[in-house]
Each structure stands twice: as C-alpha cells, then as structure tokens.
Amino acid sequence: MTIANQSNRRAYNYAYLDEQTKRMVRRAILKAIAIPGYQVPFGSREMPVPYGWGTGGIQLTAAIIGPDDVYKCIDQGADDTTNAVSIRRFFARVADVATTERTQDASIIQTRHRIPEAPLGPGQIMVYQVPQPEPLRGLEPRETETRAMHAYEEYGLQYLSLYESVAAFGRIAGGAGYPVLVDERYLMSPSPIPKFDNPKLHQSEALHLFGAGREKRVYAVPPHTDVRSLDFEDYPFEVQSWDEVCGLCGCGESYKDEVILDDAGNRMFVCSDSAYCGDRRVAGHAGPMAGHALDGLATGDDNTDDDAAAVGIEA
Amino acid sequence: MIAAQALTDMAPGFADLALDAQRTFRRLMDSMAKPGRVTDLDVLVSPPVPGFEAAGAIALALLDFETPVWFPDDADGRRLANWVRFHCGCPVTTDPAAAAFALAGPHNVPQIDHFNAGDAKYPERSTTLLIVCPALVGGAAIDLTGPGIAEPLSIAPAGLSAAFWGAVAQDRARFQLGVDLVLTCGTQIVGLPRSTRISPSSAKGK
Ligand SMILES: [Zn+2]
C-alpha cells in the first residue's frame, strides 16, 4: 500500500507529529481563524518535548509546515540563541524545509517574544510560542469565569485593572503581553511580545497564529484585522521608545536591548532583532559603537549545539 | 454498510497521505484567512461524485473518528458518505446539528440554520459546511467585509438562492456563533468563515 511505503521511509512521520494529531491541530487552527482572538481548546495529546521549550508554537508549526516553506525561528528577536537554532534545525530535518534568518525570505516565522522589525508581507505566517494564553488570568484565576467573560464580552475587570494602574502610576503600566481587542470583539493576549510590537498586529498583511502548549489553546489574528491595544481617552496607548540609537547599526526606530559591556558599567543599546540589525550593517549603516567586538557576534554562525540532543529527539 | 463489491470500486484517496493533506489544509487555511478569494487546491483526488474534488480533498485532510460528518440524504450523498467513511473512518450523522463537517450541493443546499452554530462559551463547536456550487462566478453578487479582507470584495457564486444568502446574513448577525462556510467548485474553493460580514450587492441599489 502506498501510504505504508511512504511512512516507512522515515523513522517518524512528516513534520514529526502523527497525522491524527495534525488533523486535530489543523481543525483548531481553522476555527481560531474563523473566530479571531478567541482561544480554541485543542485535544490533550502530549508532545514529545518538554513544556517551556515552546511546545505550543512547535505543534502549530508542525501542523502547517510543508516542504515548500522557508522557515525562520527567533527567540527574543535573535536567530542565533540555542533555542532558536535547535528548533530551526529540528524542522529542517523533520520537514525538509529550507531555513533562513532573513524575515523577508521566510514563509513561516516562529517566535518567542518579538515580531520582526522588517514589515511582514502577504502570505507570511507568524507562529507565536505562548506561555499563558489567557489575558484575564492574572485578574481571575478560574477558567469557568474567564470563559464566561469572553463569551459575554464582559471585559470591565480588565479596564478596571488598567485604570487602577493609571491611578497608581499616572500611566498604564506593563510592557509585555499588553492586552488587545481583536476585531472589536475578543480580548487577547498578544503573548509576551513587548507592547512596542502590538501596533504591528493591527491590519497586518500576515496571518498570526498563537499556540499555548501547556494550556492547549490556539488563537489567531487573520491578515487585515483590527487589533486595538486597550487604553483610555486621556491615557492613550504608548509604545516604548529609546533616546539612544542602536550602537551597531545606528537605527533609531527599532526595539532595543541593553547590553552591559564591562564591569565599569559601560553599556550600549542594540537592536533586539539581530537579522534586521545585521541587514542594516551589511547595507552600510553604522552606529556609534560600530566595529565593537559584539559587531561580529550577531551575525556569527558558530552554533555547535546539537538539535537532537537539545530537544531529546532520537536522530 | 459497505458491500465488498463497493470496496473494490472505491475511488482512491490521497496518493501521499501526509503531504497531500498538508497542502490541502494549507490552502484551505489561506482561504479562511483571506475570505472571498478563489483558491485552487491543486490536489488530485477523484471522489465518486464529480464536482466534489476540492470538498473531497478537504474531507480527507481533516476528518477522522472525532468528526461526525453530514451528507444530504440522496444517492450522491450516500456515495460520498461511503467514500469519506472508508478513507477517514469518521462517523456519518443524519442530524445536521451533530455534524462537525457537512458536504452538500449543488442540487441539495441545506438550510444552514439546521447546523450547529456553537455556543457562547464554545463557539468553535460549530459545523463547517462545504457547499459545491455549479460555478464560483456568474451568480448574484455578494459584498464581503471583515477580518482577512483588505478592501471590500464581491463574490458571485452560482446556484445559491437569495433565501440562502438571507440565512447566511442572519447567521453572521449572531457572531461569535456561526456556521463556517467553504464554497467549492471542482478543485477550487472560497472561504467564508463566520467572521465575514455579507450583504447582497443589490441591497445597496447597485
Ligand atoms: Zn541595530
């Protein structure tokens, strides 16, 4: 039988997950797209990787990926962290896909904590690893209650919490996982991306899929969908900004990480998006610290960790 | 029951189970993310009823023992039911309200309010209804807006009555509930998830 022959070619199924698990996740993804911002529960099968490693994002990627895809994986904006490299090599092996660090070249971008700086285009898919999908969980621990709040659009508690923040701090506190309203209906956690990235979700050209492995939830923001960060008329939503430009590429607009340079407390700010920063430097942009030893690291390719060992998967 | 004779005549399913299912799903996902656009599934399966190529491929890609499926109670519906059950192992239901998926048309378009629209707390427990149309162009124009649609867009699938579109408009008015639609013809599909707001173009005096 043809089917048996094809599955026998590998020690595991295409993209690692079995077909039945993929169907289950795929059905959940379709409902998530049909109900933007709503958290669709999916079945209770376990992934062969430990939680905290990005199981939700990995399950989504495994369910959607095909051999024609070009795959990029970032962790905190960087392509070269141990996690990002491991996951990228994993899919290169189990799904026969090309991989890239260039945002513009990727068809699927799996991410933890950032949306790339380069504008996303039509046909691109962002896959987010989500540790806590429920935006209301910090305010209401009971799942039955938060489910009812979403069902009947009772988001007063969330506004009250933001208002209390204004009263206490004179502004809306909080930097990551800042809640948004999707298509003016569902309250959604954009995962722990900095609120700097929230505006990139609004009317994006790309499809955004969010996967929470432990909580077994998938939710989505389709392309060209309204995504509004909650705020008040007199306390409008604001994103972080930096007085400093990127030390390496000189960019003023990007999201910056602070890097401590030495024991004397010298520091610089660099783009959190390493591929974006590298592209700019290749194009000739230079920041005040250009030529610093760190300049080479961001584009280095000296990752020696083995993906199979890192994720406990038999080669 | 499937007779032994019927098994030997059973039309084959996907040539490559994993990759054909992936490709079919991916194009369907794209269609649901960008409603109203015609997409060719480009997957070759030959269900026992001509015209159901895309609908059949979607069934093979998504259905299994967890997904009760509904077919019209006619000769074509029974042929399709046997084929889908053979390849997917899914339960076939005669109750539209119990169906996770339903395949219908073009001569027997069911009333969409008979299907499951989900409930307020679990809106995803709704039916996904695949309707085969005689053509995806040439019918009355329907305007679309909503998530996934950059600029207002019109579709004009053939074979669907004003009463059908009236029922769809009513279904959309109760979002987050709703029946998710996929219109198909041959190997082509158009996604119309419940998030898509619809109105007949004529209603605006065009
Ligand atoms: Zn930079």
PDB file of C-alpha atoms in Angstrom, chain A residues 2-3 6 9 13-14 19-20 22-24 26-27 29-31 33-36 38 40-41 45 63-67 69 107-108 122-123 125 144 147-148 150-152 183 185-186 205 207 209 222-225, chain B residues 14-19 21-23 25-26 28-30 32-34 60-67 88 100-101 120-128 146-150 175-176 178-180 193-195 197:
ATOM      1  CA  THR A   2       1.355   3.381  -0.994  1.00  0.00           C
ATOM      2  CA  ILE A   3       0.715   5.008   2.349  1.00  0.00           C
ATOM      3  CA  GLN A   6       5.776   6.470   2.366  1.00  0.00           C
ATOM      4  CA  ARG A   9      10.795   5.996   4.609  1.00  0.00           C
ATOM      5  CA  ASN A  13       6.015  10.902  10.350  1.00  0.00           C
ATOM      6  CA  TYR A  14       6.468  14.000   8.164  1.00  0.00           C
ATOM      7  CA  GLU A  19      -1.397  12.619  11.095  1.00  0.00           C
ATOM      8  CA  GLN A  20      -4.210  12.383  13.595  1.00  0.00           C
ATOM      9  CA  LYS A  22      -2.014  17.230  12.935  1.00  0.00           C
ATOM     10  CA  ARG A  23      -5.664  16.973  11.872  1.00  0.00           C
ATOM     11  CA  MET A  24      -6.771  17.894  15.370  1.00  0.00           C
ATOM     12  CA  ARG A  26      -5.459  21.922  11.935  1.00  0.00           C
ATOM     13  CA  ARG A  27      -9.161  21.849  12.747  1.00  0.00           C
ATOM     14  CA  ILE A  29      -6.473  26.492  13.657  1.00  0.00           C
ATOM     15  CA  LEU A  30      -9.341  26.864  11.167  1.00  0.00           C
ATOM     16  CA  LYS A  31     -11.808  27.652  13.964  1.00  0.00           C
ATOM     17  CA  ILE A  33      -9.100  31.949  12.193  1.00  0.00           C
ATOM     18  CA  ALA A  34     -12.907  31.992  11.908  1.00  0.00           C
ATOM     19  CA  ILE A  35     -13.250  33.499  15.408  1.00  0.00           C
ATOM     20  CA  PRO A  36     -10.357  35.996  15.565  1.00  0.00           C
ATOM     21  CA  TYR A  38     -10.848  33.529  20.596  1.00  0.00           C
ATOM     22  CA  VAL A  40      -9.755  27.434  20.762  1.00  0.00           C
ATOM     23  CA  PRO A  41      -9.014  24.478  23.050  1.00  0.00           C
ATOM     24  CA  ARG A  45      -2.209  14.718  23.449  1.00  0.00           C
ATOM     25  CA  ALA A  63       0.675  21.183  11.704  1.00  0.00           C
ATOM     26  CA  ILE A  64       1.052  23.814   8.974  1.00  0.00           C
ATOM     27  CA  ILE A  65       4.552  23.332   7.548  1.00  0.00           C
ATOM     28  CA  GLY A  66       5.231  21.775   4.129  1.00  0.00           C
ATOM     29  CA  PRO A  67       8.335  21.103   2.047  1.00  0.00           C
ATOM     30  CA  ASP A  69       8.159  26.502   3.180  1.00  0.00           C
ATOM     31  CA  SER A 107       7.097  31.909   4.779  1.00  0.00           C
ATOM     32  CA  ILE A 108       6.770  30.756   8.399  1.00  0.00           C
ATOM     33  CA  PRO A 122       1.056  38.789   2.382  1.00  0.00           C
ATOM     34  CA  GLY A 123       1.357  35.031   2.638  1.00  0.00           C
ATOM     35  CA  ILE A 125       2.692  33.296   8.784  1.00  0.00           C
ATOM     36  CA  THR A 144     -15.017  28.925  34.089  1.00  0.00           C
ATOM     37  CA  ARG A 147     -14.551  31.701  29.701  1.00  0.00           C
ATOM     38  CA  ALA A 148     -17.840  33.371  30.644  1.00  0.00           C
ATOM     39  CA  HIS A 150     -15.121  36.145  26.889  1.00  0.00           C
ATOM     40  CA  ALA A 151     -18.485  34.597  25.995  1.00  0.00           C
ATOM     41  CA  TYR A 152     -20.456  37.643  27.107  1.00  0.00           C
ATOM     42  CA  ASP A 183     -11.863  42.982  15.593  1.00  0.00           C
ATOM     43  CA  ARG A 185     -14.769  41.586  19.986  1.00  0.00           C
ATOM     44  CA  TYR A 186     -12.297  39.275  21.766  1.00  0.00           C
ATOM     45  CA  GLU A 205      -0.507  41.639   5.927  1.00  0.00           C
ATOM     46  CA  LEU A 207      -1.522  35.661   9.413  1.00  0.00           C
ATOM     47  CA  LEU A 209      -1.133  32.067  14.932  1.00  0.00           C
ATOM     48  CA  PRO A 222      -6.019  36.929  10.359  1.00  0.00           C
ATOM     49  CA  PRO A 223      -4.420  39.425   7.963  1.00  0.00           C
ATOM     50  CA  HIS A 224      -6.145  42.814   7.681  1.00  0.00           C
ATOM     51  CA  THR A 225      -7.813  42.575  11.071  1.00  0.00           C
TER      52      THR A 225
ATOM     53  CA  PHE B  14      -4.578  10.907  -1.341  1.00  0.00           C
ATOM     54  CA  ALA B  15      -1.544   9.455  -3.113  1.00  0.00           C
ATOM     55  CA  ASP B  16       0.684  10.823  -0.334  1.00  0.00           C
ATOM     56  CA  LEU B  17      -1.231  10.906   2.909  1.00  0.00           C
ATOM     57  CA  ALA B  18       0.919  13.373   4.822  1.00  0.00           C
ATOM     58  CA  LEU B  19       1.967  15.770   2.072  1.00  0.00           C
ATOM     59  CA  ALA B  21      -3.189  16.539   3.478  1.00  0.00           C
ATOM     60  CA  GLN B  22      -0.707  19.277   4.377  1.00  0.00           C
ATOM     61  CA  ARG B  23      -1.038  21.009   1.032  1.00  0.00           C
ATOM     62  CA  PHE B  25      -5.040  22.115   4.633  1.00  0.00           C
ATOM     63  CA  ARG B  26      -2.592  24.927   3.957  1.00  0.00           C
ATOM     64  CA  LEU B  28      -7.804  25.937   2.955  1.00  0.00           C
ATOM     65  CA  MET B  29      -6.211  27.826   5.848  1.00  0.00           C
ATOM     66  CA  ASP B  30      -5.142  30.552   3.439  1.00  0.00           C
ATOM     67  CA  MET B  32     -10.198  31.079   5.527  1.00  0.00           C
ATOM     68  CA  ALA B  33      -7.606  33.731   6.439  1.00  0.00           C
ATOM     69  CA  LYS B  34      -8.402  35.645   3.234  1.00  0.00           C
ATOM     70  CA  LEU B  60      -9.689  13.596   3.504  1.00  0.00           C
ATOM     71  CA  ALA B  61      -7.401  16.201   5.045  1.00  0.00           C
ATOM     72  CA  LEU B  62      -9.492  16.985   8.121  1.00  0.00           C
ATOM     73  CA  LEU B  63     -11.948  14.218   9.002  1.00  0.00           C
ATOM     74  CA  ASP B  64     -11.405  11.260  11.329  1.00  0.00           C
ATOM     75  CA  PHE B  65     -13.154   9.385  14.117  1.00  0.00           C
ATOM     76  CA  GLU B  66     -13.507  12.636  16.077  1.00  0.00           C
ATOM     77  CA  THR B  67     -15.571  14.440  13.435  1.00  0.00           C
ATOM     78  CA  CYS B  88     -11.360   8.791   7.088  1.00  0.00           C
ATOM     79  CA  ALA B 100     -18.636  18.856  12.775  1.00  0.00           C
ATOM     80  CA  PHE B 101     -18.476  18.926   8.985  1.00  0.00           C
ATOM     81  CA  ALA B 120     -21.388  31.279  23.504  1.00  0.00           C
ATOM     82  CA  LYS B 121     -18.681  29.671  25.634  1.00  0.00           C
ATOM     83  CA  TYR B 122     -17.515  27.181  22.989  1.00  0.00           C
ATOM     84  CA  PRO B 123     -18.213  28.830  19.628  1.00  0.00           C
ATOM     85  CA  GLU B 124     -15.708  26.514  17.908  1.00  0.00           C
ATOM     86  CA  ARG B 125     -18.107  23.593  18.350  1.00  0.00           C
ATOM     87  CA  SER B 126     -19.886  24.608  15.190  1.00  0.00           C
ATOM     88  CA  THR B 127     -20.356  22.928  11.844  1.00  0.00           C
ATOM     89  CA  THR B 128     -18.050  23.651   8.932  1.00  0.00           C
ATOM     90  CA  GLY B 146     -14.382  41.658   7.761  1.00  0.00           C
ATOM     91  CA  PRO B 147     -11.146  40.145   9.006  1.00  0.00           C
ATOM     92  CA  GLY B 148      -8.837  38.986   6.224  1.00  0.00           C
ATOM     93  CA  ILE B 149     -10.387  41.327   3.659  1.00  0.00           C
ATOM     94  CA  ALA B 150      -8.249  44.384   2.891  1.00  0.00           C
ATOM     95  CA  PHE B 175     -21.240  36.211  15.797  1.00  0.00           C
ATOM     96  CA  GLN B 176     -19.400  34.689  17.854  1.00  0.00           C
ATOM     97  CA  GLY B 178     -21.952  30.811  13.336  1.00  0.00           C
ATOM     98  CA  VAL B 179     -21.542  28.153  10.677  1.00  0.00           C
ATOM     99  CA  ASP B 180     -18.228  28.383   8.807  1.00  0.00           C
ATOM    100  CA  PRO B 193     -15.751  31.936   7.811  1.00  0.00           C
ATOM    101  CA  ARG B 194     -18.345  33.295  10.227  1.00  0.00           C
ATOM    102  CA  SER B 195     -16.245  36.432  10.731  1.00  0.00           C
ATOM    103  CA  ARG B 197     -19.927  40.026   7.000  1.00  0.00           C
TER     104      ARG B 197
END
